[in-house]
PDB file of C-alpha atoms in Angstrom:
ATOM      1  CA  UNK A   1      -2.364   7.645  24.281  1.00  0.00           C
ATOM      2  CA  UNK A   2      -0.487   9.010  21.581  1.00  0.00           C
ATOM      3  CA  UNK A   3      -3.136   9.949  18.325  1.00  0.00           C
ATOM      4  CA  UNK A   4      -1.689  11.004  14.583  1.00  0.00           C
ATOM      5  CA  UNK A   5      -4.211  12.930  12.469  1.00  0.00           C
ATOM      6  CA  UNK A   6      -3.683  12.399   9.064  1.00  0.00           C
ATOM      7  CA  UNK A   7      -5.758  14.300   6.127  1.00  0.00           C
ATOM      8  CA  UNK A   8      -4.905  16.671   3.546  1.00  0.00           C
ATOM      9  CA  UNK A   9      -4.223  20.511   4.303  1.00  0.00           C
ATOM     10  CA  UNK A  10      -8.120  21.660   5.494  1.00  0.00           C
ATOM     11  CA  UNK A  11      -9.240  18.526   6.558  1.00  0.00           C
ATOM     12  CA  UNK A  12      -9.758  20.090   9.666  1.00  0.00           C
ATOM     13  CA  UNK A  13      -6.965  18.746  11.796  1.00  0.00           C
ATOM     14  CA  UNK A  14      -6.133  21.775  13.898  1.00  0.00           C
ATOM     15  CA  UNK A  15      -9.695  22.254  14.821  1.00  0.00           C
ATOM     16  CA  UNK A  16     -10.090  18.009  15.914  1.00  0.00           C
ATOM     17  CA  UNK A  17      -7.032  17.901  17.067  1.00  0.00           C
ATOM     18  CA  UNK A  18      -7.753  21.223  19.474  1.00  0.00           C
ATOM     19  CA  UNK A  19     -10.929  20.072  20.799  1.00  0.00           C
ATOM     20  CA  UNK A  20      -9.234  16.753  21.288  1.00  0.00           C
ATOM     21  CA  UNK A  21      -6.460  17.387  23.165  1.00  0.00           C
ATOM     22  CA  UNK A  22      -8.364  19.449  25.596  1.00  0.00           C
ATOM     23  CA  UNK A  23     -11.139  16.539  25.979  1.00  0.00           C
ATOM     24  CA  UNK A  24      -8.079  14.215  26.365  1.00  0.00           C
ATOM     25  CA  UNK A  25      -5.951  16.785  28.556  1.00  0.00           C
ATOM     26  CA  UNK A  26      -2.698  15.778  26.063  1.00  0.00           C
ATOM     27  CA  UNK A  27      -0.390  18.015  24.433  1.00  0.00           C
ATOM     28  CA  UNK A  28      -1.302  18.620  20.392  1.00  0.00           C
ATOM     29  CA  UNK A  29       2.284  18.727  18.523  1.00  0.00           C
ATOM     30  CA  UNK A  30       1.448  20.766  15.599  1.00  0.00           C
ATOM     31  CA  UNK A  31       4.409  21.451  13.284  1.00  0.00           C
ATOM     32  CA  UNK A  32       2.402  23.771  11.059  1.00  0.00           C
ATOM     33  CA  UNK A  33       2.103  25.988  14.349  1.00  0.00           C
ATOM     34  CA  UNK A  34       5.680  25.849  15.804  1.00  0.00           C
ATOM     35  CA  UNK A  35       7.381  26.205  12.508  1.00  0.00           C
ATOM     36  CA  UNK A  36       4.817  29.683  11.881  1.00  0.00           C
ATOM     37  CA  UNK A  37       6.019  30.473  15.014  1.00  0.00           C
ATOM     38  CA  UNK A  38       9.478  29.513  14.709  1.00  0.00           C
ATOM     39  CA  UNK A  39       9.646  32.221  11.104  1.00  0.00           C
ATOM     40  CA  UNK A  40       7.657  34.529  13.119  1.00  0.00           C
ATOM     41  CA  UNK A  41       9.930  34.847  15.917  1.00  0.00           C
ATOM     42  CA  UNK A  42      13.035  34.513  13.236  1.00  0.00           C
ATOM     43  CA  UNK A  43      14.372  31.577  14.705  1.00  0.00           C
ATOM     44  CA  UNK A  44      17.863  29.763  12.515  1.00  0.00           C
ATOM     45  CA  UNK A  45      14.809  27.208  12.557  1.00  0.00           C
ATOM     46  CA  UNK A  46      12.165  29.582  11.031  1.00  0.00           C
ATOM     47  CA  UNK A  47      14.216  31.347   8.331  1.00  0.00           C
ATOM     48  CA  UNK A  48      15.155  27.951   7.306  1.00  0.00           C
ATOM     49  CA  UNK A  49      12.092  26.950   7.488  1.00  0.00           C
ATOM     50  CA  UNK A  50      10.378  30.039   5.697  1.00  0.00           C
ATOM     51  CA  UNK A  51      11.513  29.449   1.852  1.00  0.00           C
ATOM     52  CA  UNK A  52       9.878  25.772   1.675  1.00  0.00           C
ATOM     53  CA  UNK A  53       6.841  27.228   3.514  1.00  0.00           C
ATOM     54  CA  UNK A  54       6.353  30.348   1.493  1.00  0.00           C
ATOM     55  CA  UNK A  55       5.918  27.876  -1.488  1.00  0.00           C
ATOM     56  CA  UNK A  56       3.764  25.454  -0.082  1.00  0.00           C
ATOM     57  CA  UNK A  57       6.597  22.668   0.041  1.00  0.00           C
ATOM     58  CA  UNK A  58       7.195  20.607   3.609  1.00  0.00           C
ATOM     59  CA  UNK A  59      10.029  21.995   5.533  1.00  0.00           C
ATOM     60  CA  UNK A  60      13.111  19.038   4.897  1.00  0.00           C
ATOM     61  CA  UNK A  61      13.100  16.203   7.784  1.00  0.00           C
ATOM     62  CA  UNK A  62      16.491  17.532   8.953  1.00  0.00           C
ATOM     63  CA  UNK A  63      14.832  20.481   9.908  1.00  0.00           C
ATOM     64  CA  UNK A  64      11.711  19.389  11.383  1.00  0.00           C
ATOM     65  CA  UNK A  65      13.033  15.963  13.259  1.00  0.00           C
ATOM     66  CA  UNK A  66      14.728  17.354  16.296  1.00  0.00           C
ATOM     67  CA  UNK A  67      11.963  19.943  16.843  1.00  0.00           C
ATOM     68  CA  UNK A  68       9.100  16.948  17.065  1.00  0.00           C
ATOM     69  CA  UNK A  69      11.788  15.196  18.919  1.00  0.00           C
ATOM     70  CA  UNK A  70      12.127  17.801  21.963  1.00  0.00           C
ATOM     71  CA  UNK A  71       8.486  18.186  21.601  1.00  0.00           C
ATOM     72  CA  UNK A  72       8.246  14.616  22.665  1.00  0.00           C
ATOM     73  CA  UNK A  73      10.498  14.515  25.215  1.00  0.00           C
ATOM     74  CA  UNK A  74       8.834  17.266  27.492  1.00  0.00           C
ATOM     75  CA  UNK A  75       6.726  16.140  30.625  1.00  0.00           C
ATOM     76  CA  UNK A  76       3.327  17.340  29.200  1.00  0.00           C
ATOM     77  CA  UNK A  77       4.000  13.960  26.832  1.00  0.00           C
ATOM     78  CA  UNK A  78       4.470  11.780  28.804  1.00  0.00           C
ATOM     79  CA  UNK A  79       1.067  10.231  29.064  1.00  0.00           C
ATOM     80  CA  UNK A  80       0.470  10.800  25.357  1.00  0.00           C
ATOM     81  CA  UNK A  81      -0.068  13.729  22.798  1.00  0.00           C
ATOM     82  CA  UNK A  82      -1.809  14.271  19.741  1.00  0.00           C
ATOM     83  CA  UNK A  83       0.490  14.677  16.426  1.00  0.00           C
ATOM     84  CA  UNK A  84      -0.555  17.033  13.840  1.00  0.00           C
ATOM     85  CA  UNK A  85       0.990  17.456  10.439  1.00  0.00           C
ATOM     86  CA  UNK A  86       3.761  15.090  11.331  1.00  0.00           C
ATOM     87  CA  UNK A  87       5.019  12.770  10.373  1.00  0.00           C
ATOM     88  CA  UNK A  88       4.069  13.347   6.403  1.00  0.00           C
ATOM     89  CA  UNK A  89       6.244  10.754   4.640  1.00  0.00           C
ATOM     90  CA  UNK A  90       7.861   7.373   5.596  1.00  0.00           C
ATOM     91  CA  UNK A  91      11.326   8.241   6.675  1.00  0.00           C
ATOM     92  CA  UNK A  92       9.436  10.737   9.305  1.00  0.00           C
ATOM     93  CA  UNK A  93       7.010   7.887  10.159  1.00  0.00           C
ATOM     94  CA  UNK A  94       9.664   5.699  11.425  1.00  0.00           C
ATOM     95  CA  UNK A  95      11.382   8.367  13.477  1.00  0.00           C
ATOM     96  CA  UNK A  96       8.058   9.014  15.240  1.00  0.00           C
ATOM     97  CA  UNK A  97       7.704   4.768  15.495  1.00  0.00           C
ATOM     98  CA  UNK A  98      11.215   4.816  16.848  1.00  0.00           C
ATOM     99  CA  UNK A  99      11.125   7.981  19.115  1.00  0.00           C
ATOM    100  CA  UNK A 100       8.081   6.153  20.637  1.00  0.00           C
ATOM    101  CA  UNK A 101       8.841   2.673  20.836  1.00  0.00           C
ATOM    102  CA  UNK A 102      12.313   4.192  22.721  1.00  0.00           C
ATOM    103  CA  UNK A 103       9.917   5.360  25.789  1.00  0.00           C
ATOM    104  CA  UNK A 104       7.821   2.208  25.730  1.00  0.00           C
ATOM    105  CA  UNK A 105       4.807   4.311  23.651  1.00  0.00           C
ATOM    106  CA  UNK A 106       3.358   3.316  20.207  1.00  0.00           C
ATOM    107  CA  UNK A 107       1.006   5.112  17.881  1.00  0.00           C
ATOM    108  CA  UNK A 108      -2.793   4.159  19.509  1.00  0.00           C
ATOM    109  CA  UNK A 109      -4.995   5.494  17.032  1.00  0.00           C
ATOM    110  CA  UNK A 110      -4.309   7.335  13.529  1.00  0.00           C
ATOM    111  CA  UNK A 111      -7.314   9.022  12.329  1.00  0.00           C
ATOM    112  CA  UNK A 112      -7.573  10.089   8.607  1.00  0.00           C
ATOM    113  CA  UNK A 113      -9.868  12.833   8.052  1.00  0.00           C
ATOM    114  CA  UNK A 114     -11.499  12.785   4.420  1.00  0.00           C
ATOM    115  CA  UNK A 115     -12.302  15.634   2.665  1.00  0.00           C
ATOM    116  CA  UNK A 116     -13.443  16.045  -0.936  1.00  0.00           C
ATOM    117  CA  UNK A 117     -10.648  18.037  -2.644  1.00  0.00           C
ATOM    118  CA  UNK A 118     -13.196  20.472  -4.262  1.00  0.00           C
ATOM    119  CA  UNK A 119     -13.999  21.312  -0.456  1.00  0.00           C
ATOM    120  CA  UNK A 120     -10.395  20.970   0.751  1.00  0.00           C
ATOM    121  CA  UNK A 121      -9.445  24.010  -1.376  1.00  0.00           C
ATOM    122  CA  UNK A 122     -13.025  25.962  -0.065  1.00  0.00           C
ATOM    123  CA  UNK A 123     -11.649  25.473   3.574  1.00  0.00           C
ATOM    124  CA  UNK A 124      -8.246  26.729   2.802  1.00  0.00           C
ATOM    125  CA  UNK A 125      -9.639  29.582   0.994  1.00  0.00           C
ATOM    126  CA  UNK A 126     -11.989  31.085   3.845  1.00  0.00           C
ATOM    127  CA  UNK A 127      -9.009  30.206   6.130  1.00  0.00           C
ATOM    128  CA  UNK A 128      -6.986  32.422   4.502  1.00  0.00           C
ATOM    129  CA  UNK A 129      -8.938  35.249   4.307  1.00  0.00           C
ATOM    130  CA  UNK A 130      -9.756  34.700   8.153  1.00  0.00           C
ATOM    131  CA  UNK A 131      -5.881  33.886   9.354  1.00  0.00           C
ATOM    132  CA  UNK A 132      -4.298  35.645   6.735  1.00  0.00           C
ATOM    133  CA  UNK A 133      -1.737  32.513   6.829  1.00  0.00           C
ATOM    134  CA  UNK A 134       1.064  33.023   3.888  1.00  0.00           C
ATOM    135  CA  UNK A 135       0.661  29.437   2.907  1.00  0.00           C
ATOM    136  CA  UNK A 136      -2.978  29.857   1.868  1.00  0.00           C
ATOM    137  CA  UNK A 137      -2.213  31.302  -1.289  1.00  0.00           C
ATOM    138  CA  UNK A 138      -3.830  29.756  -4.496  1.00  0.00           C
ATOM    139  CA  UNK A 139      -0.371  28.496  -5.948  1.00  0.00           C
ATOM    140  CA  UNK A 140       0.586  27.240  -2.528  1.00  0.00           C
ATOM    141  CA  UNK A 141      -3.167  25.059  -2.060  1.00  0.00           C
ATOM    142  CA  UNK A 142      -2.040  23.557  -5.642  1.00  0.00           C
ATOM    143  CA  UNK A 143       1.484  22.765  -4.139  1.00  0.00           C
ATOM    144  CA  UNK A 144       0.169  21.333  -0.889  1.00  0.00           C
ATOM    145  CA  UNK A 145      -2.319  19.436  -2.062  1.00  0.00           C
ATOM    146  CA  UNK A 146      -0.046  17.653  -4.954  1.00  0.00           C
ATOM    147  CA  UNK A 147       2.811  17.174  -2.466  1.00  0.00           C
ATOM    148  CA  UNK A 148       0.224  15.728  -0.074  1.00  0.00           C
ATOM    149  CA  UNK A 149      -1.208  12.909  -2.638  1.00  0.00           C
ATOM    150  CA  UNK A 150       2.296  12.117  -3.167  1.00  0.00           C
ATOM    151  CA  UNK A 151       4.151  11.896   0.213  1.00  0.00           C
ATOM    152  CA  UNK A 152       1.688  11.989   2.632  1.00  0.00           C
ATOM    153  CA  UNK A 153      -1.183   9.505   1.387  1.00  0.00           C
ATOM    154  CA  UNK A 154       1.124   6.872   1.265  1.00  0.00           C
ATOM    155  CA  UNK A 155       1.263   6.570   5.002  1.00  0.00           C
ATOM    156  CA  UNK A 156      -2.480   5.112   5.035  1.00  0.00           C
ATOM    157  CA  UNK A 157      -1.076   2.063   3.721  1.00  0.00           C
ATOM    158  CA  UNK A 158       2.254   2.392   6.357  1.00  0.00           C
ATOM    159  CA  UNK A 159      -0.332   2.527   9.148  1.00  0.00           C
ATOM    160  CA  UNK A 160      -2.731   0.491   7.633  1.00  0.00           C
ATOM    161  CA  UNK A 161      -0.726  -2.499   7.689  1.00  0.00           C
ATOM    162  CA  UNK A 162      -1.230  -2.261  12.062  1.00  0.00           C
ATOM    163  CA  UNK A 163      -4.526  -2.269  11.682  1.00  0.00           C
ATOM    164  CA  UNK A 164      -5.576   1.084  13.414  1.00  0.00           C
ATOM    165  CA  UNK A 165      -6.180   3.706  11.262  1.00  0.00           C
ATOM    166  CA  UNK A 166      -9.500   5.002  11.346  1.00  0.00           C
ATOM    167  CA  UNK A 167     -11.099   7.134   8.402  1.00  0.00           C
ATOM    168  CA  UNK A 168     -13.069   9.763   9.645  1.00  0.00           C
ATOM    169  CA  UNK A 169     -15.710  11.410   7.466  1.00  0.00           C
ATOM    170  CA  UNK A 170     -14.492  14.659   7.458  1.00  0.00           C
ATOM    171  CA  UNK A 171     -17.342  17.222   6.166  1.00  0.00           C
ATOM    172  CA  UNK A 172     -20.117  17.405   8.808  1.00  0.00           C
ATOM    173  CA  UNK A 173     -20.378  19.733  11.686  1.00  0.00           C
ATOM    174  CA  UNK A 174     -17.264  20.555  14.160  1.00  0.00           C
ATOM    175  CA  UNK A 175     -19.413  19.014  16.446  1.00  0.00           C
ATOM    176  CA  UNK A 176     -20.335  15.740  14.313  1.00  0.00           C
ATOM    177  CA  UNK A 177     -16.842  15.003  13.463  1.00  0.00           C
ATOM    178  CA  UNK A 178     -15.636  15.140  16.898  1.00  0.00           C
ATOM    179  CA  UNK A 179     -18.587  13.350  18.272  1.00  0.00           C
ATOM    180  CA  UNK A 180     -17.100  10.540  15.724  1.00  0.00           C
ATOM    181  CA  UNK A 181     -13.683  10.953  17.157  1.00  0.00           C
ATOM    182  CA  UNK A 182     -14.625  10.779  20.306  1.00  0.00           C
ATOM    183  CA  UNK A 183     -16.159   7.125  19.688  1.00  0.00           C
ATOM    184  CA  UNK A 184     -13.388   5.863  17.723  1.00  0.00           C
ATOM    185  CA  UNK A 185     -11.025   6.785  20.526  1.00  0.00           C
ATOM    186  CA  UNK A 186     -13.450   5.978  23.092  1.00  0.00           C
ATOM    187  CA  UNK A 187     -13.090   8.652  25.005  1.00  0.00           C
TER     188      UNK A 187
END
């Protein structure tokens, strides 16, 4: 079972997408995560990487592809995983459709968690004072919320078009919203 979580920087996808990966017992790919990670350790990766992310722009594909790539290719997903913050724009869409449909997989279930923007930029606000994340800066929320409406939005309709993407109310409790996830997924 391989899940995509769309939504819009705070939507809440590293929370869902913790809780369910461990209900599902599936890897969560998280390029947010491994490319903090990646500048952190100062990877060639992460100080390429840290420019684009230090002004709240996506990382370029060419950067990102082989590193979702290897991430699918390791045992833990082989039964499935759950993508998070990838892929953001068409080009990365059909590398993820291709890289799947080469092992025999396909995208089962894309869920779009929606979030009022007002609250969006709330979220991202208390998370930054919390995680103390670099990319939480006021100019940077701006940045990735514009950047989001334009490249990443348009992959409802990509998706759309198979007929299972789910939109998933986005601004109860933790435990509401996963409770919702958990029935669209069935499990």
């Amino acid at each position: 079972m391989f899940i995509l979580l769309l939504g819009a920087p705070g939507a809440g996808k590293g929370t869902q997408g913790t809780i369910l990966a461990e209900r599902l017992g599936l890897p969560k790919i998280t390029t947010g995560d491994l490319l903090r990670a990646a500048v952190k350790a100062g990877t060639p990766l992460g100080r390429d990487a840290k420019p684009f992310m230090d002004k709240g722009q996506l990382v370029p594909d060419a950067v990102i592809l082989g590193l979702i790539k290897d991430e699918l290719a390791k045992p833990a997903a082989a039964q499935g995983a759950i993508l998070d913050g990838f892929p953001r724009n068409a080009a990365q869409a059909e590398m993820v459709d291709r890289t799947l449909a080469e092992r025999g997989n396909r995208l089962t279930h894309i869920l779009l968690l929606e979030v009022a923007d007002d609250e969006l930029v709330r979220r991202i606000h208390s998370r930054a004072g919390i995680e103390g994340r670099s990319d939480d800066t006021p100019e940077t929320i701006r940045t990735r919320l514009q950047v989001y409406q334009r490249d990443t939005a348009p992959l409802i309709a990509h998706y759309g078009q198979r007929g299972n993407v789910h939109r998933v109310p986005a601004t109860g409790s933790i435990e509401e919203i996963a409770t919702e996830i958990k029935r669209i997924v069935g499990r």
